[in-house]
PDB file of C-alpha atoms and ligand atoms in Angstrom:
ATOM      1  CA  MET A   1       1.414  -9.224   4.951  1.00 86.00           C
ATOM      2  CA  ARG A   2      -2.306  -8.681   4.903  1.00 91.00           C
ATOM      3  CA  ILE A   3      -4.159  -7.425   1.855  1.00 96.00           C
ATOM      4  CA  LEU A   4      -7.719  -6.168   1.417  1.00 97.00           C
ATOM      5  CA  VAL A   5      -9.335  -6.686  -1.989  1.00 98.00           C
ATOM      6  CA  VAL A   6     -12.371  -4.462  -2.611  1.00 98.00           C
ATOM      7  CA  GLU A   7     -14.022  -5.962  -5.680  1.00 97.00           C
ATOM      8  CA  ASP A   8     -17.666  -6.669  -6.499  1.00 96.00           C
ATOM      9  CA  GLU A   9     -17.125  -9.142  -9.339  1.00 95.00           C
ATOM     10  CA  ALA A  10     -16.964 -12.439  -7.460  1.00 96.00           C
ATOM     11  CA  LYS A  11     -14.945 -14.208 -10.165  1.00 95.00           C
ATOM     12  CA  VAL A  12     -12.293 -11.502 -10.333  1.00 95.00           C
ATOM     13  CA  ALA A  13     -12.162 -11.277  -6.536  1.00 97.00           C
ATOM     14  CA  SER A  14     -11.618 -15.002  -6.048  1.00 96.00           C
ATOM     15  CA  PHE A  15      -9.050 -15.106  -8.860  1.00 96.00           C
ATOM     16  CA  ILE A  16      -7.047 -12.331  -7.184  1.00 97.00           C
ATOM     17  CA  ARG A  17      -7.504 -13.885  -3.745  1.00 97.00           C
ATOM     18  CA  ARG A  18      -6.169 -17.238  -4.911  1.00 96.00           C
ATOM     19  CA  ALA A  19      -3.159 -15.701  -6.644  1.00 96.00           C
ATOM     20  CA  LEU A  20      -2.285 -13.624  -3.575  1.00 96.00           C
ATOM     21  CA  GLU A  21      -2.750 -16.539  -1.177  1.00 93.00           C
ATOM     22  CA  GLU A  22      -0.401 -18.623  -3.299  1.00 92.00           C
ATOM     23  CA  GLU A  23       2.167 -15.878  -2.700  1.00 90.00           C
ATOM     24  CA  SER A  24       1.572 -16.324   1.058  1.00 87.00           C
ATOM     25  CA  TYR A  25      -0.390 -13.123   1.704  1.00 93.00           C
ATOM     26  CA  ALA A  26      -3.377 -13.122   4.059  1.00 92.00           C
ATOM     27  CA  VAL A  27      -6.359 -11.865   2.049  1.00 95.00           C
ATOM     28  CA  ASP A  28      -9.785 -10.425   2.914  1.00 96.00           C
ATOM     29  CA  VAL A  29     -12.331  -9.594   0.227  1.00 97.00           C
ATOM     30  CA  ALA A  30     -14.997  -6.881   0.489  1.00 97.00           C
ATOM     31  CA  PRO A  31     -17.715  -7.312  -2.175  1.00 97.00           C
ATOM     32  CA  ASP A  32     -19.106  -3.770  -1.997  1.00 96.00           C
ATOM     33  CA  GLY A  33     -18.054  -0.215  -1.280  1.00 96.00           C
ATOM     34  CA  SER A  34     -19.400   0.197   2.255  1.00 96.00           C
ATOM     35  CA  GLN A  35     -17.854  -3.047   3.525  1.00 97.00           C
ATOM     36  CA  GLY A  36     -14.675  -2.023   1.774  1.00 97.00           C
ATOM     37  CA  LEU A  37     -14.577   1.294   3.621  1.00 97.00           C
ATOM     38  CA  ASP A  38     -15.411  -0.350   6.988  1.00 96.00           C
ATOM     39  CA  LEU A  39     -12.597  -2.891   6.681  1.00 95.00           C
ATOM     40  CA  ALA A  40     -10.086  -0.458   5.206  1.00 95.00           C
ATOM     41  CA  SER A  41     -10.795   2.067   8.004  1.00 93.00           C
ATOM     42  CA  GLU A  42      -9.576  -0.408  10.610  1.00 88.00           C
ATOM     43  CA  GLY A  43      -6.087   0.348   9.320  1.00 78.00           C
ATOM     44  CA  LEU A  44      -4.982  -3.278   9.702  1.00 84.00           C
ATOM     45  CA  TYR A  45      -3.907  -3.830   6.126  1.00 91.00           C
ATOM     46  CA  ASP A  46      -0.502  -3.583   4.527  1.00 90.00           C
ATOM     47  CA  LEU A  47      -2.085  -2.955   1.117  1.00 95.00           C
ATOM     48  CA  ILE A  48      -5.521  -2.355  -0.406  1.00 97.00           C
ATOM     49  CA  ILE A  49      -6.474  -3.381  -3.946  1.00 98.00           C
ATOM     50  CA  LEU A  50      -9.419  -1.198  -4.873  1.00 97.00           C
ATOM     51  CA  ASP A  51     -11.933  -1.446  -7.701  1.00 95.00           C
ATOM     52  CA  LEU A  52     -13.543   1.880  -8.649  1.00 92.00           C
ATOM     53  CA  MET A  53     -17.022   0.933  -9.841  1.00 91.00           C
ATOM     54  CA  LEU A  54     -18.606  -0.654  -6.784  1.00 94.00           C
ATOM     55  CA  PRO A  55     -22.136  -1.021  -5.427  1.00 95.00           C
ATOM     56  CA  GLY A  56     -22.721   0.970  -2.247  1.00 91.00           C
ATOM     57  CA  LEU A  57     -19.869   3.420  -2.437  1.00 94.00           C
ATOM     58  CA  PRO A  58     -17.561   4.254  -5.365  1.00 94.00           C
ATOM     59  CA  GLY A  59     -13.911   3.295  -4.929  1.00 94.00           C
ATOM     60  CA  LEU A  60     -12.741   6.874  -5.331  1.00 94.00           C
ATOM     61  CA  ASP A  61     -14.915   7.936  -2.353  1.00 96.00           C
ATOM     62  CA  ILE A  62     -13.429   5.123  -0.240  1.00 96.00           C
ATOM     63  CA  LEU A  63      -9.954   6.292  -1.124  1.00 96.00           C
ATOM     64  CA  LYS A  64     -10.740   9.931  -0.318  1.00 95.00           C
ATOM     65  CA  SER A  65     -12.279   9.014   3.064  1.00 95.00           C
ATOM     66  CA  LEU A  66      -9.246   6.916   3.993  1.00 94.00           C
ATOM     67  CA  ARG A  67      -6.809   9.673   3.162  1.00 92.00           C
ATOM     68  CA  LYS A  68      -8.987  12.191   5.035  1.00 92.00           C
ATOM     69  CA  GLU A  69      -8.837   9.925   8.094  1.00 90.00           C
ATOM     70  CA  LYS A  70      -5.029   9.886   7.677  1.00 86.00           C
ATOM     71  CA  ILE A  71      -5.003   6.181   6.880  1.00 87.00           C
ATOM     72  CA  THR A  72      -1.929   5.865   4.680  1.00 84.00           C
ATOM     73  CA  THR A  73      -2.206   2.188   3.691  1.00 91.00           C
ATOM     74  CA  PRO A  74      -0.875   1.840   0.113  1.00 93.00           C
ATOM     75  CA  VAL A  75      -3.751   1.628  -2.376  1.00 95.00           C
ATOM     76  CA  LEU A  76      -3.574   0.000  -5.795  1.00 97.00           C
ATOM     77  CA  ILE A  77      -6.524   0.899  -8.003  1.00 95.00           C
ATOM     78  CA  LEU A  78      -7.626  -1.928 -10.256  1.00 92.00           C
ATOM     79  CA  THR A  79     -10.361  -1.002 -12.663  1.00 86.00           C
ATOM     80  CA  ALA A  80     -11.732  -1.112 -16.169  1.00 83.00           C
ATOM     81  CA  ARG A  81     -11.818   2.683 -16.190  1.00 73.00           C
ATOM     82  CA  SER A  82      -8.499   3.210 -17.864  1.00 71.00           C
ATOM     83  CA  LYS A  83      -8.690   6.636 -19.496  1.00 77.00           C
ATOM     84  CA  VAL A  84      -5.834   8.929 -18.630  1.00 78.00           C
ATOM     85  CA  ASP A  85      -7.936  11.485 -16.730  1.00 79.00           C
ATOM     86  CA  GLN A  86      -9.409   8.697 -14.605  1.00 79.00           C
ATOM     87  CA  LYS A  87      -5.933   7.483 -13.700  1.00 81.00           C
ATOM     88  CA  VAL A  88      -5.012  11.048 -12.812  1.00 84.00           C
ATOM     89  CA  ASP A  89      -8.134  11.376 -10.610  1.00 86.00           C
ATOM     90  CA  GLY A  90      -7.228   8.155  -8.790  1.00 86.00           C
ATOM     91  CA  LEU A  91      -3.624   9.109  -8.203  1.00 86.00           C
ATOM     92  CA  ASP A  92      -4.608  12.629  -7.150  1.00 87.00           C
ATOM     93  CA  ALA A  93      -7.062  11.159  -4.632  1.00 89.00           C
ATOM     94  CA  GLY A  94      -4.162   9.373  -2.959  1.00 90.00           C
ATOM     95  CA  ALA A  95      -3.730   6.081  -4.802  1.00 93.00           C
ATOM     96  CA  ASP A  96      -0.192   4.700  -4.956  1.00 92.00           C
ATOM     97  CA  ASP A  97      -0.550   2.782  -8.178  1.00 93.00           C
ATOM     98  CA  TYR A  98      -3.073   2.059 -10.902  1.00 92.00           C
ATOM     99  CA  LEU A  99      -3.625  -1.028 -13.025  1.00 93.00           C
ATOM    100  CA  ALA A 100      -6.241  -1.266 -15.788  1.00 90.00           C
ATOM    101  CA  LYS A 101      -8.440  -4.305 -16.386  1.00 89.00           C
ATOM    102  CA  PRO A 102      -7.931  -6.658 -18.072  1.00 90.00           C
ATOM    103  CA  PHE A 103      -4.599  -7.224 -16.389  1.00 92.00           C
ATOM    104  CA  ALA A 104      -1.955  -9.934 -16.239  1.00 94.00           C
ATOM    105  CA  ILE A 105      -1.834 -11.519 -12.792  1.00 94.00           C
ATOM    106  CA  GLU A 106       1.998 -11.501 -12.889  1.00 93.00           C
ATOM    107  CA  GLU A 107       1.932  -7.736 -13.289  1.00 95.00           C
ATOM    108  CA  LEU A 108      -0.506  -7.332 -10.413  1.00 96.00           C
ATOM    109  CA  LEU A 109       1.717  -9.475  -8.169  1.00 95.00           C
ATOM    110  CA  ALA A 110       4.838  -7.522  -9.174  1.00 94.00           C
ATOM    111  CA  ARG A 111       3.107  -4.228  -8.374  1.00 95.00           C
ATOM    112  CA  VAL A 112       1.918  -5.611  -5.034  1.00 95.00           C
ATOM    113  CA  ARG A 113       5.496  -6.586  -4.149  1.00 91.00           C
ATOM    114  CA  ALA A 114       6.777  -3.164  -5.188  1.00 89.00           C
ATOM    115  CA  LEU A 115       4.176  -1.335  -3.087  1.00 91.00           C
ATOM    116  CA  LEU A 116       4.843  -3.506  -0.041  1.00 87.00           C
ATOM    117  CA  ARG A 117       8.584  -2.881  -0.394  1.00 79.00           C
ATOM    118  CA  ARG A 118       7.984   0.845  -0.598  1.00 75.00           C
ATOM    119  CA  GLY A 119       5.647   0.672   2.408  1.00 63.00           C
ATOM    120  CA  SER A 120       8.266  -0.945   4.579  1.00 59.00           C
ATOM    121  CA  GLY A 121      10.927   1.562   3.495  1.00 52.00           C
ATOM    122  CA  GLU A 122      13.195  -1.248   2.376  1.00 53.00           C
ATOM    123  CA  ALA A 123      15.509  -0.356  -0.489  1.00 50.00           C
ATOM    124  CA  ALA A 124      17.275  -3.293  -2.091  1.00 55.00           C
ATOM    125  CA  GLY A 125      14.486  -5.630  -1.109  1.00 71.00           C
ATOM    126  CA  LEU A 126      16.543  -8.058   0.974  1.00 84.00           C
ATOM    127  CA  LEU A 127      15.668  -8.566   4.626  1.00 88.00           C
ATOM    128  CA  GLN A 128      18.544  -9.646   6.844  1.00 89.00           C
ATOM    129  CA  VAL A 129      18.903 -10.522  10.522  1.00 92.00           C
ATOM    130  CA  ASP A 130      22.289 -11.903  11.511  1.00 91.00           C
ATOM    131  CA  ASP A 131      23.073 -14.542   8.835  1.00 91.00           C
ATOM    132  CA  LEU A 132      19.399 -15.102   8.007  1.00 94.00           C
ATOM    133  CA  VAL A 133      18.454 -13.534   4.671  1.00 92.00           C
ATOM    134  CA  LEU A 134      15.032 -13.334   3.034  1.00 93.00           C
ATOM    135  CA  ASN A 135      14.398 -12.105  -0.489  1.00 87.00           C
ATOM    136  CA  PRO A 136      10.732 -11.022  -0.828  1.00 82.00           C
ATOM    137  CA  ALA A 137      10.992 -10.866  -4.620  1.00 76.00           C
ATOM    138  CA  THR A 138      11.991 -14.527  -5.002  1.00 80.00           C
ATOM    139  CA  ARG A 139      10.745 -15.740  -1.573  1.00 85.00           C
ATOM    140  CA  GLU A 140      14.163 -17.317  -1.107  1.00 90.00           C
ATOM    141  CA  VAL A 141      15.375 -17.796   2.455  1.00 94.00           C
ATOM    142  CA  THR A 142      18.927 -18.669   3.443  1.00 93.00           C
ATOM    143  CA  ARG A 143      20.770 -18.996   6.731  1.00 94.00           C
ATOM    144  CA  GLY A 144      24.556 -18.897   6.621  1.00 88.00           C
ATOM    145  CA  GLY A 145      24.214 -19.190   2.843  1.00 86.00           C
ATOM    146  CA  GLN A 146      22.232 -22.455   3.135  1.00 91.00           C
ATOM    147  CA  ARG A 147      18.888 -22.483   1.368  1.00 93.00           C
ATOM    148  CA  ILE A 148      15.879 -23.107   3.661  1.00 95.00           C
ATOM    149  CA  GLU A 149      12.642 -24.511   2.207  1.00 95.00           C
ATOM    150  CA  LEU A 150       9.503 -23.118   3.841  1.00 95.00           C
ATOM    151  CA  THR A 151       5.805 -23.742   3.366  1.00 93.00           C
ATOM    152  CA  ILE A 152       3.577 -20.804   2.411  1.00 89.00           C
ATOM    153  CA  LYS A 153       2.480 -20.073   6.000  1.00 90.00           C
ATOM    154  CA  GLU A 154       5.963 -20.544   7.434  1.00 94.00           C
ATOM    155  CA  TYR A 155       7.267 -18.089   4.864  1.00 94.00           C
ATOM    156  CA  ALA A 156       4.527 -15.545   5.621  1.00 92.00           C
ATOM    157  CA  LEU A 157       5.229 -15.799   9.346  1.00 94.00           C
ATOM    158  CA  LEU A 158       8.986 -15.430   8.868  1.00 96.00           C
ATOM    159  CA  GLU A 159       8.588 -12.439   6.556  1.00 93.00           C
ATOM    160  CA  TYR A 160       6.370 -10.718   9.118  1.00 93.00           C
ATOM    161  CA  LEU A 161       8.850 -11.452  11.929  1.00 95.00           C
ATOM    162  CA  MET A 162      11.787 -10.213   9.818  1.00 94.00           C
ATOM    163  CA  ARG A 163      10.029  -7.025   8.738  1.00 90.00           C
ATOM    164  CA  ASN A 164       9.525  -6.327  12.437  1.00 91.00           C
ATOM    165  CA  ALA A 165      12.870  -7.637  13.700  1.00 91.00           C
ATOM    166  CA  GLY A 166      13.592  -6.596  17.280  1.00 92.00           C
ATOM    167  CA  ARG A 167       9.933  -5.838  17.984  1.00 93.00           C
ATOM    168  CA  VAL A 168       7.799  -8.118  20.140  1.00 94.00           C
ATOM    169  CA  LEU A 169       4.846  -9.405  18.121  1.00 94.00           C
ATOM    170  CA  THR A 170       1.815 -10.607  20.039  1.00 91.00           C
ATOM    171  CA  ARG A 171      -0.290 -13.553  18.895  1.00 88.00           C
ATOM    172  CA  PRO A 172      -3.176 -11.259  17.843  1.00 85.00           C
ATOM    173  CA  MET A 173      -0.734  -9.139  15.793  1.00 87.00           C
ATOM    174  CA  ILE A 174       0.661 -12.247  14.131  1.00 89.00           C
ATOM    175  CA  SER A 175      -2.776 -13.659  13.391  1.00 86.00           C
ATOM    176  CA  GLU A 176      -3.922 -10.324  11.932  1.00 82.00           C
ATOM    177  CA  HIS A 177      -1.014 -10.139   9.522  1.00 84.00           C
ATOM    178  CA  VAL A 178      -0.372 -13.735   8.628  1.00 86.00           C
ATOM    179  CA  TRP A 179      -3.815 -15.280   8.835  1.00 81.00           C
ATOM    180  CA  ASN A 180      -7.068 -13.656   7.746  1.00 70.00           C
ATOM    181  CA  LEU A 181      -9.931 -12.025   9.598  1.00 60.00           C
ATOM    182  CA  ASP A 182     -11.877 -15.077  10.698  1.00 62.00           C
ATOM    183  CA  PHE A 183      -8.800 -16.727  12.168  1.00 62.00           C
ATOM    184  CA  ASP A 184      -9.366 -17.962  15.714  1.00 65.00           C
ATOM    185  CA  THR A 185      -6.639 -16.469  17.929  1.00 61.00           C
ATOM    186  CA  PHE A 186      -7.393 -18.855  20.751  1.00 62.00           C
ATOM    187  CA  THR A 187      -5.992 -21.886  19.014  1.00 69.00           C
ATOM    188  CA  ASN A 188      -2.316 -22.727  19.335  1.00 83.00           C
ATOM    189  CA  VAL A 189      -1.749 -22.666  15.578  1.00 87.00           C
ATOM    190  CA  ILE A 190       0.656 -19.738  15.866  1.00 89.00           C
ATOM    191  CA  ASP A 191       2.811 -21.544  18.432  1.00 91.00           C
ATOM    192  CA  VAL A 192       2.814 -24.626  16.237  1.00 92.00           C
ATOM    193  CA  TYR A 193       4.031 -22.609  13.243  1.00 94.00           C
ATOM    194  CA  VAL A 194       6.658 -20.810  15.298  1.00 95.00           C
ATOM    195  CA  ASN A 195       7.971 -24.231  16.287  1.00 96.00           C
ATOM    196  CA  TYR A 196       8.058 -25.363  12.657  1.00 96.00           C
ATOM    197  CA  LEU A 197      10.042 -22.221  11.837  1.00 97.00           C
ATOM    198  CA  ARG A 198      12.418 -22.733  14.759  1.00 96.00           C
ATOM    199  CA  ASN A 199      13.179 -26.220  13.510  1.00 97.00           C
ATOM    200  CA  LYS A 200      14.095 -24.852  10.111  1.00 96.00           C
ATOM    201  CA  ILE A 201      15.764 -21.572  11.090  1.00 96.00           C
ATOM    202  CA  ASP A 202      17.425 -22.128  14.462  1.00 95.00           C
ATOM    203  CA  ARG A 203      17.986 -25.853  14.866  1.00 93.00           C
ATOM    204  CA  GLY A 204      21.697 -26.664  14.751  1.00 91.00           C
ATOM    205  CA  HIS A 205      22.665 -22.991  15.033  1.00 92.00           C
ATOM    206  CA  LYS A 206      24.401 -21.584  18.113  1.00 91.00           C
ATOM    207  CA  ARG A 207      22.816 -18.169  17.774  1.00 92.00           C
ATOM    208  CA  LYS A 208      19.045 -18.491  18.079  1.00 94.00           C
ATOM    209  CA  LEU A 209      17.032 -15.857  16.253  1.00 96.00           C
ATOM    210  CA  ILE A 210      13.441 -16.627  17.256  1.00 96.00           C
ATOM    211  CA  HIS A 211      12.731 -15.842  20.891  1.00 95.00           C
ATOM    212  CA  THR A 212       9.657 -16.363  23.049  1.00 95.00           C
ATOM    213  CA  VAL A 213       8.658 -13.390  25.184  1.00 93.00           C
ATOM    214  CA  ARG A 214       6.731 -14.984  28.010  1.00 90.00           C
ATOM    215  CA  GLY A 215       3.174 -13.734  28.302  1.00 87.00           C
ATOM    216  CA  SER A 216       3.473 -11.558  25.194  1.00 89.00           C
ATOM    217  CA  GLY A 217       4.495 -13.290  21.999  1.00 93.00           C
ATOM    218  CA  TYR A 218       7.570 -13.660  19.862  1.00 96.00           C
ATOM    219  CA  VAL A 219      10.485 -11.582  18.662  1.00 96.00           C
ATOM    220  CA  LEU A 220      13.058 -12.236  15.976  1.00 96.00           C
ATOM    221  CA  LYS A 221      16.434 -10.698  16.790  1.00 95.00           C
ATOM    222  CA  ALA A 222      20.132 -11.420  16.619  1.00 89.00           C
ATOM    223  CA  GLU A 223      21.105 -11.545  20.307  1.00 73.00           C
ATOM    224  CA  SER A 224      19.616 -13.969  22.823  1.00 53.00           C
TER     225      SER A 224
HETATM  226 CA1   CA B 301     -16.660  -3.263 -10.279  1.00 88.56          CA
END
């Protein structure tokens, strides 16, 4: 899951970035409004956290442009402007949620999870393929009821594969969603991580879930 943080206060931005990265999200930060709009317009993000008072271009204008361009990425407004009419303006402009500063990081993370769940159309929150189950709320992964311990990147990769079960994911797609913008796609890091995951998910199981699609990428699915 890849998140864009549009925030001009460097301290706040790096605080949010660190918290999100600890939760295994790939994070890009835009320090002003015009960079924010440029990055957000690429439509590569699963969620955008948007400050309103920004140099360059106000957050509300970014939001309006995105919605005008039919970019439907969920947007969480995070700002010190917390009066009711300002919240209403933000939500009316197409924001999906609104959190006032100062905020508790736990609440921000909970709202992020909720928006990502909504975005993927998943109801109860559990992702399941065959006997492999992932709970995005607790980041717990089990196969056949057995708990599997994953590192942050392994978890992020597995969540992305499970959210797109049955669909072939290319290396550039994987790097875009699991790693951040400046990630070099030409390294074999993705293959290395897929192998780590295979060792934890498929090793010792008759039914393999992670499959290589030669020349394209990887797919997670029940049948071989
Ligand atoms: Ca600001």
